[in-house]
Amino acid sequence: MDIKILDSNDFLSFKRIRLFALKNDPMAFGSSYAEESQKTDSYFKNKIKQERNKFTIGFFESDHLVNIASFTQQNNLKEQHKGEITSVYCLNNYRNQGLTKKILTILLDKAFLIPELKILKIAVLSENEPAKKLYSSLGFKKYGREPYSLFDGEKYYDEDLMYIDYEAFIAQRNLISSIK
């Protein structure tokens, strides 16, 4: 298995897992399969275009992308100390093996190298207990709940809002290092 930051050469693999995720786990995302399946290849290339303040990490088995997570830093001057993690997804066959924790740890390591970055946020479906447990194990804390955050045409879903700040990230990394 290989972990890497995705680039435009990986867009077809990214497009495949993204559309699969939207079709098979639709409530895990704010977007929908119906919307994104109509998008052009340039849309998917742009989604994974690596920049200083934006990147997507992927876990490959051979040439098959099985796990992804994206980071974006806020651009406006008053909010560039904040970033967001989105598009976290792992294929079912690869879940409960620690892959997502591994790529999120790498994502956090890389994101917190940005000097002005002080806080990272993530939103998770309130009923997604495994994901909330994973994020908590990485040092994320819940700071709120957005009611009626997502609507699938029949039902509304709440999302829990979580964050990790730089100091908590360093403390968590030091704790993990001391256990090893």
PDB file of C-alpha atoms in Angstrom:
ATOM      1  CA  MET A   1       0.000   0.000   0.000  1.00  0.00           C
ATOM      2  CA  ASP A   2       1.123   3.506  -0.805  1.00  0.00           C
ATOM      3  CA  ILE A   3       0.075   6.875   0.611  1.00  0.00           C
ATOM      4  CA  LYS A   4       0.577   9.976  -1.497  1.00  0.00           C
ATOM      5  CA  ILE A   5      -0.638  13.465  -2.144  1.00  0.00           C
ATOM      6  CA  LEU A   6      -2.799  13.266  -5.222  1.00  0.00           C
ATOM      7  CA  ASP A   7      -2.038  15.269  -8.345  1.00  0.00           C
ATOM      8  CA  SER A   8      -3.678  15.690 -11.749  1.00  0.00           C
ATOM      9  CA  ASN A   9      -2.321  12.304 -12.856  1.00  0.00           C
ATOM     10  CA  ASP A  10      -4.557  10.708 -10.206  1.00  0.00           C
ATOM     11  CA  PHE A  11      -7.790  12.405 -11.243  1.00  0.00           C
ATOM     12  CA  LEU A  12      -9.392   9.296 -12.766  1.00  0.00           C
ATOM     13  CA  SER A  13      -8.748   7.277  -9.602  1.00  0.00           C
ATOM     14  CA  PHE A  14     -10.082  10.176  -7.534  1.00  0.00           C
ATOM     15  CA  LYS A  15     -13.129  10.562  -9.767  1.00  0.00           C
ATOM     16  CA  ARG A  16     -13.868   6.823  -9.467  1.00  0.00           C
ATOM     17  CA  ILE A  17     -13.727   6.708  -5.649  1.00  0.00           C
ATOM     18  CA  ARG A  18     -15.526  10.049  -5.291  1.00  0.00           C
ATOM     19  CA  LEU A  19     -18.462   8.983  -7.474  1.00  0.00           C
ATOM     20  CA  PHE A  20     -18.560   5.563  -5.814  1.00  0.00           C
ATOM     21  CA  ALA A  21     -18.662   7.239  -2.388  1.00  0.00           C
ATOM     22  CA  LEU A  22     -21.414   9.658  -3.410  1.00  0.00           C
ATOM     23  CA  LYS A  23     -23.496   6.815  -4.820  1.00  0.00           C
ATOM     24  CA  ASN A  24     -22.974   4.323  -1.981  1.00  0.00           C
ATOM     25  CA  ASP A  25     -22.677   6.599   1.080  1.00  0.00           C
ATOM     26  CA  PRO A  26     -24.667   9.647  -0.023  1.00  0.00           C
ATOM     27  CA  MET A  27     -25.206  11.096   3.462  1.00  0.00           C
ATOM     28  CA  ALA A  28     -21.469  11.286   4.133  1.00  0.00           C
ATOM     29  CA  PHE A  29     -21.179  14.254   1.760  1.00  0.00           C
ATOM     30  CA  GLY A  30     -22.814  17.586   1.086  1.00  0.00           C
ATOM     31  CA  SER A  31     -22.692  16.947  -2.651  1.00  0.00           C
ATOM     32  CA  SER A  32     -24.590  14.248  -4.532  1.00  0.00           C
ATOM     33  CA  TYR A  33     -23.894  11.613  -7.151  1.00  0.00           C
ATOM     34  CA  ALA A  34     -26.477  13.239  -9.443  1.00  0.00           C
ATOM     35  CA  GLU A  35     -24.586  16.542  -9.288  1.00  0.00           C
ATOM     36  CA  GLU A  36     -21.018  15.303  -9.549  1.00  0.00           C
ATOM     37  CA  SER A  37     -21.572  12.549 -12.126  1.00  0.00           C
ATOM     38  CA  GLN A  38     -22.369  15.349 -14.577  1.00  0.00           C
ATOM     39  CA  LYS A  39     -19.092  17.199 -13.892  1.00  0.00           C
ATOM     40  CA  THR A  40     -16.242  17.324 -16.391  1.00  0.00           C
ATOM     41  CA  ASP A  41     -12.826  15.780 -15.892  1.00  0.00           C
ATOM     42  CA  SER A  42     -11.390  19.269 -15.336  1.00  0.00           C
ATOM     43  CA  TYR A  43     -13.667  19.602 -12.287  1.00  0.00           C
ATOM     44  CA  PHE A  44     -12.098  16.496 -10.720  1.00  0.00           C
ATOM     45  CA  LYS A  45      -8.580  17.594 -11.695  1.00  0.00           C
ATOM     46  CA  ASN A  46      -9.192  20.920  -9.982  1.00  0.00           C
ATOM     47  CA  LYS A  47     -10.584  19.246  -6.831  1.00  0.00           C
ATOM     48  CA  ILE A  48      -7.265  17.469  -6.283  1.00  0.00           C
ATOM     49  CA  LYS A  49      -4.973  20.189  -7.614  1.00  0.00           C
ATOM     50  CA  GLN A  50      -2.211  20.473  -5.052  1.00  0.00           C
ATOM     51  CA  GLU A  51      -1.423  23.953  -3.807  1.00  0.00           C
ATOM     52  CA  ARG A  52       0.244  25.300  -0.686  1.00  0.00           C
ATOM     53  CA  ASN A  53      -3.131  25.629   1.033  1.00  0.00           C
ATOM     54  CA  LYS A  54      -5.039  22.743  -0.577  1.00  0.00           C
ATOM     55  CA  PHE A  55      -4.309  19.060  -1.066  1.00  0.00           C
ATOM     56  CA  THR A  56      -5.866  15.596  -1.102  1.00  0.00           C
ATOM     57  CA  ILE A  57      -4.164  12.531   0.332  1.00  0.00           C
ATOM     58  CA  GLY A  58      -4.896   9.079  -1.002  1.00  0.00           C
ATOM     59  CA  PHE A  59      -4.155   5.520   0.060  1.00  0.00           C
ATOM     60  CA  PHE A  60      -3.488   3.197  -2.886  1.00  0.00           C
ATOM     61  CA  GLU A  61      -3.435  -0.567  -3.006  1.00  0.00           C
ATOM     62  CA  SER A  62      -1.489  -1.277  -6.185  1.00  0.00           C
ATOM     63  CA  ASP A  63      -3.025   1.321  -8.529  1.00  0.00           C
ATOM     64  CA  HIS A  64      -6.444   1.249  -6.828  1.00  0.00           C
ATOM     65  CA  LEU A  65      -7.329   4.316  -4.713  1.00  0.00           C
ATOM     66  CA  VAL A  66      -9.101   3.033  -1.572  1.00  0.00           C
ATOM     67  CA  ASN A  67      -9.039   5.940   0.912  1.00  0.00           C
ATOM     68  CA  ILE A  68      -9.048   9.751   0.582  1.00  0.00           C
ATOM     69  CA  ALA A  69      -9.103  12.925   2.664  1.00  0.00           C
ATOM     70  CA  SER A  70      -8.834  16.559   1.569  1.00  0.00           C
ATOM     71  CA  PHE A  71      -7.534  19.718   3.238  1.00  0.00           C
ATOM     72  CA  THR A  72      -8.288  23.337   2.347  1.00  0.00           C
ATOM     73  CA  GLN A  73      -7.023  26.415   4.154  1.00  0.00           C
ATOM     74  CA  GLN A  74      -9.251  29.489   4.294  1.00  0.00           C
ATOM     75  CA  ASN A  75      -8.026  32.204   1.909  1.00  0.00           C
ATOM     76  CA  ASN A  76      -9.356  35.437   3.342  1.00  0.00           C
ATOM     77  CA  LEU A  77      -6.970  37.381   5.570  1.00  0.00           C
ATOM     78  CA  LYS A  78      -9.016  37.207   8.775  1.00  0.00           C
ATOM     79  CA  GLU A  79      -9.601  33.455   8.489  1.00  0.00           C
ATOM     80  CA  GLN A  80      -6.406  32.061   6.986  1.00  0.00           C
ATOM     81  CA  HIS A  81      -5.507  30.637  10.397  1.00  0.00           C
ATOM     82  CA  LYS A  82      -8.307  28.081   9.803  1.00  0.00           C
ATOM     83  CA  GLY A  83      -8.505  25.024   7.606  1.00  0.00           C
ATOM     84  CA  GLU A  84     -11.053  22.347   6.876  1.00  0.00           C
ATOM     85  CA  ILE A  85     -10.893  18.611   6.291  1.00  0.00           C
ATOM     86  CA  THR A  86     -13.429  17.303   3.792  1.00  0.00           C
ATOM     87  CA  SER A  87     -14.125  14.343   1.519  1.00  0.00           C
ATOM     88  CA  VAL A  88     -12.950  11.717   4.006  1.00  0.00           C
ATOM     89  CA  TYR A  89     -13.843   8.314   2.598  1.00  0.00           C
ATOM     90  CA  CYS A  90     -12.621   4.726   2.789  1.00  0.00           C
ATOM     91  CA  LEU A  91     -13.936   1.827   0.712  1.00  0.00           C
ATOM     92  CA  ASN A  92     -15.857  -0.686   2.849  1.00  0.00           C
ATOM     93  CA  ASN A  93     -13.374  -3.547   2.334  1.00  0.00           C
ATOM     94  CA  TYR A  94     -10.585  -1.400   3.815  1.00  0.00           C
ATOM     95  CA  ARG A  95     -12.383  -0.010   6.855  1.00  0.00           C
ATOM     96  CA  ASN A  96     -11.367  -0.846  10.438  1.00  0.00           C
ATOM     97  CA  GLN A  97      -7.735  -1.323   9.427  1.00  0.00           C
ATOM     98  CA  GLY A  98      -6.424   2.059  10.565  1.00  0.00           C
ATOM     99  CA  LEU A  99      -6.015   3.459   7.044  1.00  0.00           C
ATOM    100  CA  THR A 100      -8.144   6.560   7.554  1.00  0.00           C
ATOM    101  CA  LYS A 101      -6.426   7.324  10.851  1.00  0.00           C
ATOM    102  CA  LYS A 102      -3.099   7.029   9.079  1.00  0.00           C
ATOM    103  CA  ILE A 103      -3.954   9.384   6.217  1.00  0.00           C
ATOM    104  CA  LEU A 104      -5.589  11.872   8.591  1.00  0.00           C
ATOM    105  CA  THR A 105      -2.450  11.845  10.743  1.00  0.00           C
ATOM    106  CA  ILE A 106      -0.355  12.591   7.660  1.00  0.00           C
ATOM    107  CA  LEU A 107      -2.838  15.280   6.606  1.00  0.00           C
ATOM    108  CA  LEU A 108      -2.636  16.914  10.041  1.00  0.00           C
ATOM    109  CA  ASP A 109       1.175  16.751   9.999  1.00  0.00           C
ATOM    110  CA  LYS A 110       1.330  18.425   6.579  1.00  0.00           C
ATOM    111  CA  ALA A 111      -1.404  20.990   7.229  1.00  0.00           C
ATOM    112  CA  PHE A 112       0.098  22.174  10.523  1.00  0.00           C
ATOM    113  CA  LEU A 113       3.383  22.886   8.720  1.00  0.00           C
ATOM    114  CA  ILE A 114       1.619  25.960   7.311  1.00  0.00           C
ATOM    115  CA  PRO A 115       2.866  28.629   9.752  1.00  0.00           C
ATOM    116  CA  GLU A 116      -0.351  30.642  10.040  1.00  0.00           C
ATOM    117  CA  LEU A 117      -2.613  27.584  10.449  1.00  0.00           C
ATOM    118  CA  LYS A 118      -3.909  27.328  14.025  1.00  0.00           C
ATOM    119  CA  ILE A 119      -7.125  25.301  13.770  1.00  0.00           C
ATOM    120  CA  LEU A 120      -8.622  22.567  11.599  1.00  0.00           C
ATOM    121  CA  LYS A 121     -12.343  21.857  11.417  1.00  0.00           C
ATOM    122  CA  ILE A 122     -14.336  18.875  10.256  1.00  0.00           C
ATOM    123  CA  ALA A 123     -18.082  18.235  10.008  1.00  0.00           C
ATOM    124  CA  VAL A 124     -19.451  14.733  10.481  1.00  0.00           C
ATOM    125  CA  LEU A 125     -22.949  13.282  10.313  1.00  0.00           C
ATOM    126  CA  SER A 126     -24.167  13.300  13.919  1.00  0.00           C
ATOM    127  CA  GLU A 127     -25.200   9.643  13.736  1.00  0.00           C
ATOM    128  CA  ASN A 128     -21.817   8.502  12.367  1.00  0.00           C
ATOM    129  CA  GLU A 129     -20.379   7.225  15.650  1.00  0.00           C
ATOM    130  CA  PRO A 130     -17.341   5.408  14.152  1.00  0.00           C
ATOM    131  CA  ALA A 131     -16.160   8.586  12.405  1.00  0.00           C
ATOM    132  CA  LYS A 132     -16.702  10.733  15.517  1.00  0.00           C
ATOM    133  CA  LYS A 133     -14.745   8.202  17.580  1.00  0.00           C
ATOM    134  CA  LEU A 134     -11.906   8.257  15.045  1.00  0.00           C
ATOM    135  CA  TYR A 135     -11.739  12.056  14.985  1.00  0.00           C
ATOM    136  CA  SER A 136     -11.806  12.193  18.795  1.00  0.00           C
ATOM    137  CA  SER A 137      -8.922   9.705  18.939  1.00  0.00           C
ATOM    138  CA  LEU A 138      -6.895  12.151  16.834  1.00  0.00           C
ATOM    139  CA  GLY A 139      -7.587  14.987  19.280  1.00  0.00           C
ATOM    140  CA  PHE A 140     -10.640  16.617  17.666  1.00  0.00           C
ATOM    141  CA  LYS A 141     -13.241  18.097  19.998  1.00  0.00           C
ATOM    142  CA  LYS A 142     -16.905  18.729  19.301  1.00  0.00           C
ATOM    143  CA  TYR A 143     -17.860  22.394  19.457  1.00  0.00           C
ATOM    144  CA  GLY A 144     -21.378  22.293  18.127  1.00  0.00           C
ATOM    145  CA  ARG A 145     -24.080  20.706  16.058  1.00  0.00           C
ATOM    146  CA  GLU A 146     -25.600  22.087  12.893  1.00  0.00           C
ATOM    147  CA  PRO A 147     -29.247  21.022  12.805  1.00  0.00           C
ATOM    148  CA  TYR A 148     -30.819  20.266   9.418  1.00  0.00           C
ATOM    149  CA  SER A 149     -27.372  20.384   7.822  1.00  0.00           C
ATOM    150  CA  LEU A 150     -28.096  17.909   5.021  1.00  0.00           C
ATOM    151  CA  PHE A 151     -31.340  16.993   3.283  1.00  0.00           C
ATOM    152  CA  ASP A 152     -31.743  13.929   1.064  1.00  0.00           C
ATOM    153  CA  GLY A 153     -35.163  14.881  -0.277  1.00  0.00           C
ATOM    154  CA  GLU A 154     -36.980  13.014   2.490  1.00  0.00           C
ATOM    155  CA  LYS A 155     -35.139  13.531   5.752  1.00  0.00           C
ATOM    156  CA  TYR A 156     -32.916  16.158   7.374  1.00  0.00           C
ATOM    157  CA  TYR A 157     -29.644  15.187   9.048  1.00  0.00           C
ATOM    158  CA  ASP A 158     -27.609  17.026  11.659  1.00  0.00           C
ATOM    159  CA  GLU A 159     -23.839  17.352  11.539  1.00  0.00           C
ATOM    160  CA  ASP A 160     -21.478  17.554  14.500  1.00  0.00           C
ATOM    161  CA  LEU A 161     -18.843  20.238  14.156  1.00  0.00           C
ATOM    162  CA  MET A 162     -15.386  19.308  15.426  1.00  0.00           C
ATOM    163  CA  TYR A 163     -12.002  21.012  15.569  1.00  0.00           C
ATOM    164  CA  ILE A 164      -8.409  20.463  16.546  1.00  0.00           C
ATOM    165  CA  ASP A 165      -6.101  23.352  17.273  1.00  0.00           C
ATOM    166  CA  TYR A 166      -2.340  23.376  16.860  1.00  0.00           C
ATOM    167  CA  GLU A 167      -1.622  23.031  20.604  1.00  0.00           C
ATOM    168  CA  ALA A 168      -3.952  20.028  20.961  1.00  0.00           C
ATOM    169  CA  PHE A 169      -2.390  18.494  17.857  1.00  0.00           C
ATOM    170  CA  ILE A 170       1.127  18.824  19.318  1.00  0.00           C
ATOM    171  CA  ALA A 171      -0.038  17.450  22.684  1.00  0.00           C
ATOM    172  CA  GLN A 172      -1.691  14.461  20.948  1.00  0.00           C
ATOM    173  CA  ARG A 173       1.440  13.791  18.882  1.00  0.00           C
ATOM    174  CA  ASN A 174       3.609  13.953  22.032  1.00  0.00           C
ATOM    175  CA  LEU A 175       1.249  11.561  23.839  1.00  0.00           C
ATOM    176  CA  ILE A 176       1.405   9.071  20.978  1.00  0.00           C
ATOM    177  CA  SER A 177       5.210   9.358  20.827  1.00  0.00           C
ATOM    178  CA  SER A 178       5.546   8.721  24.559  1.00  0.00           C
ATOM    179  CA  ILE A 179       3.439   5.539  24.303  1.00  0.00           C
ATOM    180  CA  LYS A 180       5.583   4.055  21.521  1.00  0.00           C
TER     181      LYS A 180
END
